[in-house]
Structures are given as structure tokens and as C-alpha cells.
Coordinates of C-alpha atoms in Angstrom, one line a residue:
Chain K
X14 CA -25.1 15.2 9.7
X15 CA -24.3 15.3 5.9
X16 CA -26.6 18.4 5.8
X17 CA -24.9 20.7 3.6
X18 CA -25.8 23.6 6.2
X19 CA -24.4 21.9 9.1
X20 CA -21.3 21.2 6.7
X21 CA -21.2 25.1 6.1
X22 CA -21.4 25.8 9.7
X23 CA -18.4 23.3 10.7
X24 CA -16.3 24.4 7.6
X25 CA -16.8 28.1 8.9
X26 CA -15.0 27.2 12.0
X27 CA -11.8 26.1 10.3
X28 CA -9.3 29.0 9.6
X29 CA -8.7 29.5 6.0
X30 CA -5.5 27.8 4.9
X31 CA -5.3 25.5 7.8
X32 CA -3.8 22.1 7.6
X33 CA -6.7 19.9 8.6
X34 CA -7.0 16.1 9.8
X35 CA -10.2 14.7 9.8
X36 CA -10.8 11.7 12.0
X37 CA -13.5 9.3 10.6
X38 CA -14.2 11.4 7.5
X39 CA -16.6 9.4 5.7
X40 CA -17.0 10.2 2.1
X41 CA -14.7 13.1 2.4
X42 CA -17.4 15.7 1.9
X43 CA -16.1 18.3 4.5
X44 CA -12.6 18.0 3.2
X45 CA -13.8 18.6 0.0
X46 CA -15.5 21.5 0.9
X47 CA -12.6 22.8 3.0
X48 CA -10.0 22.5 0.4
X49 CA -12.3 23.9 -2.5
X50 CA -13.9 26.8 -0.5
X51 CA -11.4 27.6 2.5
X52 CA -8.0 26.7 0.6
X53 CA -7.1 23.9 3.4
X54 CA -4.7 21.1 2.9
X55 CA -4.7 17.8 4.7
X56 CA -5.8 14.2 5.1
X57 CA -8.7 12.2 6.1
X58 CA -8.6 9.2 8.5
X59 CA -11.2 6.4 7.8
X60 CA -11.7 2.6 8.3
X61 CA -14.7 1.7 5.9
X62 CA -13.3 0.6 2.5
X63 CA -16.3 2.1 0.7
X64 CA -15.8 5.5 2.2
X65 CA -11.9 5.3 1.4
X66 CA -12.7 4.9 -2.2
X67 CA -15.3 7.5 -2.3
X68 CA -12.5 10.0 -0.8
X69 CA -10.1 8.9 -3.4
X70 CA -12.8 9.5 -6.1
X71 CA -13.2 13.0 -4.6
X72 CA -9.3 13.7 -4.8
X73 CA -9.2 13.9 -1.1
X74 CA -6.2 12.5 0.5
X75 CA -7.4 9.5 2.8
X76 CA -5.4 7.2 5.2
X77 CA -6.9 4.0 5.9
X78 CA -6.5 3.3 9.7
X79 CA -8.6 2.2 12.7
X80 CA -9.1 5.0 14.9
X81 CA -9.3 2.6 18.0
X82 CA -5.7 2.0 17.3
X83 CA -4.5 5.4 18.2
X84 CA -3.1 8.2 16.4
X85 CA 0.6 7.1 16.9
X86 CA 1.4 8.3 13.2
X87 CA 0.8 11.8 14.1
X88 CA 3.4 14.1 15.8
X89 CA 2.1 16.6 18.6
X90 CA 0.5 19.9 17.1
X91 CA 1.4 18.6 13.6
X92 CA -2.0 19.7 12.4
X93 CA -3.8 23.5 12.6
X94 CA -7.2 21.6 13.4
X95 CA -8.2 17.9 14.1
X96 CA -11.8 17.2 13.4
X97 CA -14.0 14.5 14.8
X98 CA -17.4 14.8 13.1
X99 CA -19.6 12.2 14.4
X100 CA -16.8 9.8 15.1
X101 CA -16.6 10.3 19.0
X102 CA -19.9 8.1 19.6
X103 CA -18.3 5.5 17.6
X104 CA -15.0 5.1 19.6
X105 CA -14.7 2.7 22.2
X106 CA -11.6 4.8 23.5
X107 CA -13.6 7.8 23.2
X108 CA -11.9 9.7 25.9
X109 CA -8.2 8.7 24.7
X110 CA -9.2 9.8 21.2
X111 CA -10.4 13.2 22.3
X112 CA -6.9 13.7 24.3
X113 CA -5.2 12.6 20.9
X114 CA -7.2 15.2 19.0
X115 CA -6.2 17.9 21.3
X116 CA -2.6 16.4 21.0
X117 CA -2.0 16.2 17.4
X118 CA -4.2 19.3 16.6
X119 CA -3.5 22.9 17.6
X120 CA -7.1 23.3 17.5
X121 CA -10.0 20.4 18.0
X122 CA -13.4 20.2 16.4
X123 CA -15.9 17.8 17.9
X124 CA -19.4 17.2 16.5
X125 CA -21.6 14.1 17.8
X126 CA -25.3 13.6 18.5
X127 CA -26.5 15.3 21.6
X128 CA -28.8 12.7 23.5
X129 CA -30.2 15.5 25.6
X130 CA -32.1 16.9 22.5
X131 CA -35.8 17.4 23.6
X132 CA -37.6 14.6 21.6
X133 CA -34.9 12.2 22.8
X134 CA -35.7 13.2 26.6
X135 CA -39.6 12.9 25.5
X136 CA -38.8 9.5 24.3
X137 CA -37.1 8.3 27.2
X138 CA -39.7 9.8 29.4
X139 CA -42.1 7.4 27.6
X140 CA -39.8 4.6 28.5
X141 CA -38.3 4.3 24.8
X142 CA -34.9 4.8 23.5
X143 CA -35.0 7.4 20.9
X144 CA -35.2 6.5 17.2
X145 CA -35.0 9.9 15.1
X146 CA -33.9 11.1 11.7
X147 CA -30.5 12.2 13.7
X148 CA -30.5 8.7 15.4
X149 CA -32.1 6.3 13.1
X150 CA -31.1 3.1 14.8
X151 CA -32.6 0.8 17.4
X152 CA -31.0 0.1 20.6
X153 CA -30.2 -3.1 19.7
X154 CA -28.2 -2.2 16.3
X155 CA -27.0 1.2 16.9
X156 CA -23.1 2.1 16.0
X157 CA -23.3 4.7 18.8
X158 CA -21.6 3.1 21.3
X159 CA -21.2 6.4 23.2
X160 CA -24.2 8.1 24.3
X161 CA -23.6 11.7 25.8
X162 CA -25.0 14.9 25.9
X163 CA -23.9 18.6 25.3
X164 CA -23.7 19.5 28.7
X165 CA -21.6 16.1 29.4
X166 CA -19.1 16.9 26.8
X167 CA -18.2 20.0 28.8
X168 CA -17.2 18.0 31.8
X169 CA -15.3 15.6 29.8
X170 CA -13.5 18.6 28.3
X171 CA -12.6 19.9 31.7
X172 CA -11.5 16.8 33.1
X173 CA -9.0 16.4 29.9
X174 CA -7.7 20.1 30.4
X175 CA -9.3 21.2 27.4
X176 CA -10.4 24.9 27.1
X177 CA -13.7 25.1 24.9
X178 CA -13.1 28.2 22.7
X179 CA -16.7 27.9 20.9
X180 CA -19.8 25.6 21.6
X181 CA -22.9 25.5 20.3
X182 CA -25.8 23.1 18.8
X183 CA -26.7 22.3 15.2
X184 CA -30.2 21.8 14.3
X185 CA -31.9 21.5 11.0
X186 CA -28.8 23.4 9.5
X187 CA -29.1 26.3 12.0
X188 CA -26.7 27.1 14.8
X189 CA -28.5 26.9 18.3
X190 CA -26.6 28.9 21.0
X191 CA -29.7 29.3 23.3
X192 CA -30.2 26.2 25.3
X193 CA -28.3 23.9 23.1
X194 CA -28.4 21.0 25.6
X195 CA -32.2 20.9 25.1
X196 CA -32.7 22.4 21.6
X197 CA -30.4 21.1 19.2
X198 CA -30.0 17.4 17.7
X199 CA -25.9 18.1 17.4
X200 CA -23.5 19.1 19.8
X201 CA -20.4 20.8 18.6
X202 CA -17.4 22.0 20.2
X203 CA -14.3 23.8 19.4
X204 CA -11.4 23.7 21.8
X205 CA -7.6 24.0 22.7
X206 CA -5.3 22.4 25.2
X207 CA -5.6 24.5 28.3
Chain E
X28 CA 17.3 -1.3 -26.2
X29 CA 21.1 -1.3 -26.0
X30 CA 23.2 1.1 -24.1
X31 CA 26.7 1.3 -24.9
X32 CA 28.0 4.1 -22.4
X33 CA 29.0 2.5 -19.1
X34 CA 26.5 2.8 -16.2
X35 CA 28.2 3.3 -13.0
X36 CA 26.7 1.1 -10.3
X37 CA 26.4 1.9 -6.5
X38 CA 29.2 -0.6 -5.8
X39 CA 31.6 1.3 -7.6
X40 CA 31.6 -1.2 -10.6
X41 CA 30.0 -0.2 -13.7
X42 CA 28.3 -2.1 -16.6
X43 CA 28.6 -1.4 -20.2
X44 CA 26.8 -2.4 -23.6
X45 CA 23.9 -3.9 -21.9
X46 CA 20.7 -4.2 -23.2
X47 CA 17.1 -3.5 -21.6
X48 CA 14.4 -5.3 -22.8
X49 CA 11.0 -3.5 -22.5
X50 CA 7.2 -3.4 -23.8
X51 CA 4.8 -0.3 -24.0
X52 CA 1.2 -0.2 -24.4
X53 CA -1.1 2.7 -25.5
X54 CA 0.2 5.7 -27.1
X55 CA 2.5 8.4 -25.9
X56 CA 0.7 11.7 -26.2
X57 CA 2.0 14.7 -28.0
X58 CA 3.0 16.3 -24.7
X59 CA 4.6 13.3 -23.6
X60 CA 3.1 13.7 -20.2
X61 CA 1.1 10.5 -20.2
X62 CA 3.7 7.7 -19.5
X63 CA 3.4 5.3 -16.5
X64 CA 6.5 3.3 -15.9
X65 CA 5.8 -0.3 -14.0
X66 CA 8.7 -1.5 -12.1
X67 CA 8.5 -5.3 -11.6
X68 CA 9.3 -7.5 -8.4
X69 CA 11.4 -10.7 -8.1
X70 CA 9.9 -13.2 -10.5
X71 CA 8.5 -10.7 -13.5
X72 CA 9.4 -9.0 -16.4
X73 CA 8.7 -6.2 -18.8
X74 CA 5.6 -8.3 -20.1
X75 CA 3.4 -6.6 -17.6
X76 CA 0.0 -6.8 -19.5
X77 CA -1.7 -8.5 -22.6
X78 CA -0.9 -11.6 -24.7
X79 CA 1.7 -12.1 -27.4
X80 CA -0.1 -12.9 -30.7
X81 CA -0.6 -16.5 -31.1
X82 CA 0.0 -17.5 -27.4
X83 CA -3.2 -17.1 -25.5
X84 CA -1.9 -18.3 -22.2
X85 CA 0.8 -15.5 -22.3
X86 CA -0.8 -12.7 -20.0
X87 CA 1.3 -10.2 -18.7
X88 CA 2.0 -10.6 -14.8
X89 CA -0.2 -7.5 -13.9
X90 CA -3.0 -8.0 -16.5
X91 CA -5.7 -7.6 -14.1
X92 CA -4.5 -4.0 -13.5
X93 CA -3.0 -2.8 -16.9
X94 CA -4.7 -2.7 -20.2
X95 CA -7.6 -1.1 -22.1
X96 CA -10.1 -0.2 -19.5
X97 CA -8.2 -1.5 -16.8
X98 CA -7.4 0.3 -13.4
X99 CA -4.1 1.7 -15.2
X100 CA -6.1 2.1 -18.2
X101 CA -3.8 2.0 -21.9
X102 CA -6.3 3.9 -23.6
X103 CA -5.3 7.0 -21.6
X104 CA -1.9 6.2 -20.4
X105 CA 1.4 5.0 -22.4
X106 CA 2.9 2.3 -20.2
X107 CA 6.2 1.0 -20.3
X108 CA 7.1 -2.3 -18.7
X109 CA 10.8 -2.6 -18.4
X110 CA 12.9 -5.9 -17.2
X111 CA 15.9 -5.1 -14.8
X112 CA 19.5 -5.4 -15.1
X113 CA 20.7 -8.8 -13.9
X114 CA 17.0 -10.3 -14.5
X115 CA 16.4 -13.5 -16.8
X116 CA 14.0 -12.4 -19.3
X117 CA 15.5 -10.2 -21.9
X118 CA 17.8 -7.7 -20.3
X119 CA 21.4 -8.2 -19.7
X120 CA 21.9 -10.8 -17.2
X121 CA 24.3 -13.1 -15.6
X122 CA 23.8 -15.4 -18.6
X123 CA 25.1 -13.2 -21.1
X124 CA 28.5 -12.3 -22.2
X125 CA 30.8 -10.1 -20.5
X126 CA 32.2 -7.6 -22.9
X127 CA 35.6 -7.4 -21.2
X128 CA 36.2 -11.2 -21.2
X129 CA 34.2 -12.7 -23.7
X130 CA 33.0 -15.2 -21.2
X131 CA 29.5 -15.7 -19.9
X132 CA 29.0 -13.4 -16.7
X133 CA 28.1 -15.8 -14.3
X134 CA 29.1 -14.9 -10.8
X135 CA 31.0 -12.1 -12.2
X136 CA 27.9 -10.2 -13.2
X137 CA 28.0 -7.1 -11.0
X138 CA 26.0 -6.6 -8.1
X139 CA 23.2 -4.3 -8.9
X140 CA 21.1 -2.3 -6.5
X141 CA 17.5 -1.0 -6.4
X142 CA 18.9 2.6 -7.2
X143 CA 21.2 1.1 -10.1
X144 CA 17.9 -0.4 -11.6
X145 CA 16.2 3.1 -11.4
X146 CA 19.4 4.6 -13.0
X147 CA 18.9 2.3 -15.6
X148 CA 15.4 3.0 -16.3
X149 CA 15.9 6.6 -16.4
X150 CA 18.4 6.2 -19.2
X151 CA 15.5 4.3 -21.1
X152 CA 13.2 7.1 -20.4
X153 CA 15.8 9.5 -21.5
X154 CA 16.1 7.3 -24.7
X155 CA 12.3 7.3 -25.2
X156 CA 12.0 11.3 -24.9
X157 CA 10.1 10.9 -21.9
X158 CA 11.2 13.6 -19.3
X159 CA 8.4 13.4 -16.7
X160 CA 6.4 10.6 -16.0
X161 CA 2.5 10.6 -15.4
X162 CA 3.4 8.2 -12.5
X163 CA 5.8 5.2 -11.5
X164 CA 4.2 2.2 -10.0
X165 CA 5.1 -1.0 -8.6
X166 CA 4.7 -4.0 -6.4
X167 CA 6.8 -5.4 -3.8
X168 CA 10.3 -5.0 -4.8
X169 CA 8.8 -3.1 -7.8
X170 CA 7.4 -0.7 -4.9
X171 CA 10.7 -0.3 -3.6
X172 CA 12.0 1.1 -7.2
X173 CA 9.1 3.2 -7.4
X174 CA 9.8 4.8 -3.8
X175 CA 13.3 4.7 -4.8
X176 CA 12.4 6.9 -8.1
X177 CA 10.7 9.4 -6.0
X178 CA 14.0 9.9 -4.1
X179 CA 16.5 9.8 -6.9
X180 CA 14.7 11.7 -9.8
X181 CA 12.1 13.6 -7.8
X182 CA 11.4 15.9 -10.6
X183 CA 10.5 12.9 -13.0
X184 CA 7.2 11.9 -11.9
X185 CA 3.8 13.6 -10.8
X186 CA 2.8 10.4 -9.0
X187 CA 4.0 7.2 -7.4
X188 CA 1.9 4.2 -6.8
X189 CA 3.7 1.7 -4.1
X190 CA 1.8 -1.4 -3.5
X191 CA 2.6 -4.1 -0.9
X192 CA 6.0 -2.7 -0.2
X193 CA 8.3 -1.5 2.6
X194 CA 11.1 0.9 3.3
X195 CA 13.7 -2.0 3.7
X196 CA 13.7 -5.4 4.7
X197 CA 13.5 -6.7 8.3
X198 CA 15.9 -9.2 9.8
X199 CA 13.2 -12.0 8.9
X200 CA 13.0 -11.1 5.6
X201 CA 16.8 -11.1 5.0
X202 CA 16.7 -14.3 6.6
X203 CA 14.5 -15.8 4.3
X204 CA 16.6 -14.8 1.4
X205 CA 19.6 -16.1 2.7
X206 CA 18.1 -19.6 3.3
X207 CA 17.1 -19.4 -0.6
X208 CA 20.6 -18.3 -1.6
X209 CA 22.4 -21.0 0.6
X210 CA 20.0 -23.5 -1.2
X211 CA 21.1 -22.5 -4.6
X212 CA 24.9 -21.8 -3.6
X213 CA 25.3 -25.3 -1.8
X214 CA 23.7 -26.9 -4.9
X215 CA 26.4 -28.9 -6.3
X216 CA 25.7 -28.0 -10.0
X217 CA 26.1 -24.3 -9.1
X218 CA 29.7 -24.4 -9.8
X219 CA 30.3 -21.2 -7.8
X220 CA 28.1 -19.4 -10.3
X221 CA 29.9 -20.5 -13.5
X222 CA 27.5 -23.6 -14.1
X223 CA 26.7 -22.3 -17.8
X224 CA 30.1 -23.5 -18.6
X225 CA 29.3 -27.0 -17.3
X226 CA 26.0 -27.2 -19.3
X227 CA 24.0 -27.9 -16.0
X228 CA 21.5 -25.9 -14.1
X229 CA 21.3 -26.0 -9.9
X230 CA 17.6 -26.8 -10.3
X231 CA 17.7 -28.6 -6.8
X232 CA 18.8 -25.2 -5.2
X233 CA 16.2 -23.1 -7.4
X234 CA 13.5 -25.6 -6.4
X235 CA 13.9 -24.8 -2.6
X236 CA 14.3 -21.4 -3.0
X237 CA 11.2 -21.3 -4.9
X238 CA 9.3 -23.3 -2.2
X239 CA 10.6 -21.2 0.7
X240 CA 9.2 -18.1 -1.3
X241 CA 5.9 -19.3 -1.9
X242 CA 5.4 -20.3 1.7
X243 CA 6.1 -16.7 2.6
X244 CA 4.0 -14.9 -0.2
X245 CA 0.7 -16.8 1.1
X246 CA -1.0 -16.4 4.5
X247 CA -1.6 -19.2 6.8
X248 CA -5.3 -19.0 6.5
X249 CA -5.2 -19.2 2.9
X250 CA -2.8 -22.4 2.9
X251 CA -5.1 -23.9 5.2
X252 CA -8.1 -23.2 3.4
X253 CA -6.4 -24.3 0.2
X254 CA -4.7 -27.5 1.2
X255 CA -5.4 -28.0 5.1
X256 CA -4.0 -31.5 5.8
X257 CA -5.5 -33.0 3.0
X258 CA -3.7 -35.8 1.2
X259 CA -2.8 -36.4 -2.4
X260 CA -4.2 -39.8 -2.6
X261 CA -5.5 -41.8 0.3
X262 CA -4.2 -45.2 0.6
X263 CA -7.3 -47.6 0.8
X264 CA -6.2 -50.0 3.1
X265 CA -5.0 -47.8 5.8
X266 CA -7.6 -46.2 8.5
X267 CA -5.2 -43.2 8.4
X268 CA -4.5 -42.6 4.6
X269 CA -1.0 -42.2 5.3
X270 CA 1.9 -44.0 3.5
X271 CA 4.2 -44.2 6.2
X272 CA 7.0 -43.2 3.8
X273 CA 9.6 -40.2 4.8
X274 CA 10.2 -39.1 1.3
X275 CA 7.2 -39.5 -0.9
X276 CA 4.7 -36.4 -1.4
X277 CA 1.8 -37.1 0.5
X278 CA 0.2 -33.9 1.7
X279 CA -1.3 -31.6 -1.1
X280 CA 0.8 -28.6 0.1
X281 CA 3.9 -30.6 -0.4
X282 CA 2.6 -31.5 -4.1
X283 CA 1.9 -27.9 -4.7
X284 CA 5.3 -26.6 -3.4
X285 CA 7.4 -29.2 -5.4
X286 CA 5.4 -28.4 -8.5
X287 CA 5.8 -24.8 -8.1
X288 CA 9.6 -25.4 -7.5
X289 CA 10.1 -27.7 -10.5
X290 CA 8.1 -25.4 -12.7
X291 CA 10.2 -22.3 -11.5
X292 CA 13.6 -24.2 -11.9
X293 CA 12.9 -24.6 -15.6
X294 CA 12.8 -21.0 -16.4
X295 CA 14.5 -19.0 -13.5
X296 CA 18.3 -18.3 -13.5
X297 CA 20.0 -19.2 -10.2
X298 CA 22.6 -16.1 -10.5
X299 CA 19.6 -13.7 -11.2
X300 CA 17.8 -15.0 -7.9
X301 CA 20.7 -14.5 -5.8
X302 CA 21.2 -11.0 -7.4
X303 CA 17.7 -9.9 -7.1
X304 CA 17.4 -11.1 -3.4
X305 CA 20.5 -9.0 -2.6
X306 CA 19.1 -6.0 -4.1
X307 CA 16.2 -6.6 -1.8
X308 CA 18.0 -6.9 1.1
X309 CA 20.4 -3.8 0.5
X310 CA 17.4 -1.3 -0.1
X311 CA 17.3 1.0 2.5
X312 CA 16.9 4.7 1.6
X313 CA 16.5 5.8 5.3
X314 CA 20.5 4.6 5.9
X315 CA 22.2 7.4 4.2
X316 CA 20.0 9.7 6.4
X317 CA 20.9 8.4 9.6
X318 CA 18.3 6.0 9.7
X319 CA 15.4 8.6 9.3
X320 CA 13.0 7.6 6.8
X321 CA 11.3 10.9 7.1
X322 CA 14.7 12.7 6.3
X323 CA 15.2 10.5 3.3
X324 CA 11.5 11.0 1.9
X325 CA 12.1 15.1 2.4
X326 CA 13.5 14.6 -1.4
X327 CA 10.0 13.2 -2.7
X328 CA 7.9 15.6 -4.6
X329 CA 5.4 14.0 -6.2
X330 CA 1.9 12.6 -4.6
X331 CA 1.3 9.2 -3.5
X332 CA -0.8 6.3 -3.2
X333 CA 0.2 3.3 -0.9
X334 CA -1.6 0.0 -0.7
X335 CA -0.8 -2.6 1.7
X336 CA -2.8 -6.1 2.4
X337 CA -3.7 -7.2 6.1
X338 CA -2.7 -10.6 6.1
X339 CA 0.5 -10.0 3.8
X340 CA 3.4 -10.9 6.8
X341 CA 6.4 -10.5 4.4
X342 CA 5.6 -6.8 3.5
X343 CA 3.5 -6.2 6.4
X344 CA 0.6 -3.0 6.5
X345 CA 3.3 -1.9 9.4
X346 CA 5.9 -1.3 7.1
X347 CA 3.7 0.5 4.5
X348 CA 2.4 2.8 7.4
X349 CA 6.2 3.7 8.1
X350 CA 6.2 5.0 4.4
X351 CA 3.0 7.1 5.0
X352 CA 4.2 8.2 8.4
X353 CA 7.4 9.7 6.4
X354 CA 5.3 11.4 4.0
X355 CA 2.9 12.8 6.3
X356 CA 6.2 14.3 8.3
X357 CA 7.1 16.1 5.0
X358 CA 3.4 17.1 4.2
X359 CA 3.3 15.3 1.1
X360 CA 0.0 14.6 -0.5
X361 CA -0.7 10.8 0.4
X362 CA -3.3 8.3 0.2
X363 CA -3.1 4.5 1.7
X364 CA -5.5 2.0 1.2
X365 CA -5.1 -1.1 3.9
X366 CA -7.0 -4.0 2.1
X367 CA -8.5 -6.6 4.3
X368 CA -7.6 -9.6 1.9
X369 CA -6.8 -13.2 2.9
X370 CA -4.1 -13.6 0.4
X371 CA -0.8 -12.5 2.2
X372 CA 1.6 -10.9 0.0
X373 CA 0.4 -12.7 -3.3
X374 CA -2.8 -10.4 -3.0
X375 CA -0.9 -7.5 -4.6
X376 CA -1.0 -9.9 -8.0
X377 CA -4.7 -11.0 -7.4
X378 CA -8.2 -10.0 -8.6
X379 CA -9.7 -8.1 -5.5
X380 CA -12.3 -5.3 -6.3
X381 CA -11.3 -3.3 -3.5
X382 CA -7.9 -3.1 -4.3
X383 CA -8.3 -2.4 -8.2
X384 CA -11.2 -0.1 -7.5
X385 CA -9.2 2.2 -5.3
X386 CA -6.1 2.1 -7.8
X387 CA -8.2 2.7 -10.8
X388 CA -10.1 5.8 -9.0
X389 CA -6.5 7.1 -8.3
X390 CA -5.6 7.1 -11.4
X391 CA -9.1 8.1 -13.0
X392 CA -9.6 11.1 -10.4
X393 CA -5.9 12.2 -9.5
X394 CA -3.6 11.4 -12.3
X395 CA -4.0 13.6 -15.4
X396 CA -2.9 11.8 -18.5

């Protein structure tokens, strides 16, 4: 997901000058791009010590919090955009955090590995859990505790009264708008509260 | 440095002809833009870093943080350590002579607040010709001063680093302070705060105050790991190892606390202890804003780094998060590290690479000299 082209595709969804909250911001690479190239301001939330340090080194504002404890620190609609890039699949309370994303942000952007990507389907058909570049873990040590597909997210969004304003897949740095559920390793959604 | 002009205090009183002890490290640059002010906590002084010549054991209290090549690098910054009014390490305090009466202040030393200390420090900066600090920094009570600086003089710093601190003390914290104060005040050697005239020191009270403090600075886990139920010396002819005494030192933890208490009572001033714990109790910048910390923090203009420690129950992470939230509400630049350290409140003075690296990275990458 650190692919530079993917980063640019996501950054392009964020309006210039937006106030951004990046949930699970990792080493702060996306926020760094948003600040330098799109004039955005904001904060990253991160739990990992090494990532917090990396963010500080980049000069990105970072707040060390466990997202499973919720977003009570943030007021309703206090950010233009709330990002969850490769975060959703690690969260115990993924659905609550999706609602929180929509509460705190005027717009939400979520990206996560699409388990319905065709190589994954082939693997499961062969009777094996997929191990790919995008999903490099064995079934017994994966940090991805939420396993979902592009199509599944659409249902979850509707269930939580979210209106999807854009949705596409990302594969090898390119946007996939035709049959993304089968053709893309990453699912990407931009949504607002309905 | 001596200041003749009276300093008006928050209480309405004032203090004149006072001295502030301070030390500096590194070199002030030509633009006078690389100064970092370090504010101290309860039991510390202006001697923040380095050792005095010929005294190898005289390390400053934040020597792992400040110095050449350290997280706050004195090759880059001009660091100022200042001892607060009312303290007992060189600045004017209750053991000094009241210029109005010619007698030792004792209990007549005016009650000083965090805000008063900041005003006194600002006068020192004026005298040193420093208009704006690169950063103001402190831990615990020192963090309260750093925070107060950003509200009282928002234009006078570009960054604030607030470690293991809180926007005010909760009831439990005030309670601990009160127990410590009662221990001192009820010591027969206290003499209403005028013990200097009797050539005695209320050491019993100071010892107990320090013992209580020490318990609250450590975490349960660290205390158990360090001392557990270990006995100081086992009695050979007993299966339990107990001496069956009620007044002897038997457990290692008792021995440790008594040692710390004894040591403290040799050098710390009883009136200073009362004054500093009172300043802690009073600090509450939200109070004049209807209790809203966010409204108070609207005054702040600088960028912030906050650090807390997970096992610190005296100044818990929750209290630092309140400050973070107040800054977020005001859209201020803030980073916050919550270090998973086992050492309780003491962690802010200890060598933990995660903590020191974050501070180092912040200064290196965010704080231009």
C-alpha cells in the first residue's frame, strides 16, 4: 500500500487545503504528501512507537492513541476528511470506527485489501488462504482480523447510512473502475453521511 | 540575578529585591533565536545538565535529556535552567531575609503560583535579552509552567514541550499534597514555619512527606519488581524470617522509603515543600474560562509536543490527552506520544529510548535553532 502511485490516487481524492485526520497513519507518508503537495493540515493517529517516531521525524503531527478506544477526543464534523488507509482490517470495532469516521469527518475515505481479488479467489478455490504481495501473511499470523471484499463494504456502508460518493479499486498503482471486486487488490471508498 | 523592582504576585502581594539562580548551556546565537527554557518540578533546580567542576556526582537533574548531542542538544540550543522563587536551591526562598522586616521570611514568604513563576522567568529572559524562545519545556510541575507560558506569553515561544503533566491536579493529587503538608506542619520542630529562629529543622515531617511522594512517583509493578516482599535481613532462627517487631525496618520497601526520606530531610526546606505543593494545587488555567480548557488554550499560539507514560498514575495519560484535546479544538499543531513505560511518574526522568528519541526527533525536525 506504500506504493507511490496508490498514495497519489488517494491524495487526489482529498481537496486542496483540507483539514485531515488520518487514522492509522503509519509512518506519516500520506499526510506528508497531503501537506507538501496539497496544502492540507491535520493530524495522524497511530499506536505503534516506531511509526510515531517516524511521523515526528517527517514533521507530521501525530497523536499516539489506540483506535480501538474510539475517537471521543474529536468533535463531530471537526475535519474535512478522515482517512482510514489500510486500517479498517486491523480494528476489532471496525463498524463502530466506520461510523466514527463519518461522524468526525465531513468526508470519509477508506482503503483496505480486497479479498475478492481474483488471485485470492483462485487460492481459496484451491483450498488455501491467499498469501500474496498485498496479503503477505499466513492465516495464523495475519494482523488482518477483518476479511472483507469491495462488494461487502458497499453493504456495510448502506447499513450505516453512508452515501458512497466514489468507489474504485487500486491495482499496481492504477485505478480499477471496471469490475473492481474481481480485478483490484485494494478497495477504495469515499463517502459522506447520507 | 537580582531583581530590585517588586514582582506583583497573583495573591495580590508582591516580592522585591529577589534573586533568581539560573544556569545556561550552549551559546546564544546572533539572532537570539535558539534559547530553550527548562522549567523544573518539585524537587529540582536550575542545574539541569552537566556536572560541576571537580564534582563528578553532580549531574543535572535532566542530564539524560539535555547536553551536547543529547535530545535537547546544547551544541544547537542555548538552554536556560532557572530555579523558582520560594525554592531552596539558590533563588530567594523562605530561608532568606525579608527586606521589609530584616527577619528570615519563614512562613511569611508570599504564596507563589505557577503563573508567578512564569512572570519571574519572563523577567529573567528580558534581562538576558531574549524576546522569543525556540521552546519552553518541562516535566510534571515543570510541564505546568511550560503550558502556562504558552497562555501568559503566547508570542514568546515557538514550541512547548510538556512531559508527564496535567491541566490541573485532581482531588486525589491534592489529597496527597495535603497529607505531606500536614506531616510537615504538625512536626513539633516546624514552629509555625519559623523554625530557622529555633535552629531546628522539621525533619520528621519532611521525611514522611518525601516517603508519600515516592510512593506516588512509582508504579505498583515497578515497586513489586524492585522490592516485592523482600526482607532487609532474614532472621536465621525463624522460618518466616520476620523479627516480630512493629518498629524495626524489616521489608526492603521500608528501608528504601526511610532512606529516601532521610536523604531528602537533609537538604530540602520545609516551607519550600509547602509552597511548591500549594502552587501545584492552585494551577488550573481553565478556571478563569468557566472550566473550559479549550477556551483557555485558545490563547496559545505555539506548536506543542506532549508526552505521557502509561503507568504514571499521578499525572496519568488521560490528563495529557485533555490538553491534547484542548489544542485540537483550537486547531493547534500538536504531537503526542504515550510511552508504554513501567516506571510510573518517575519515567519522565529516566532513560527510555522511545521517550528520548521522540523528544530528540521533535527538536531535530521541528524546532529550528
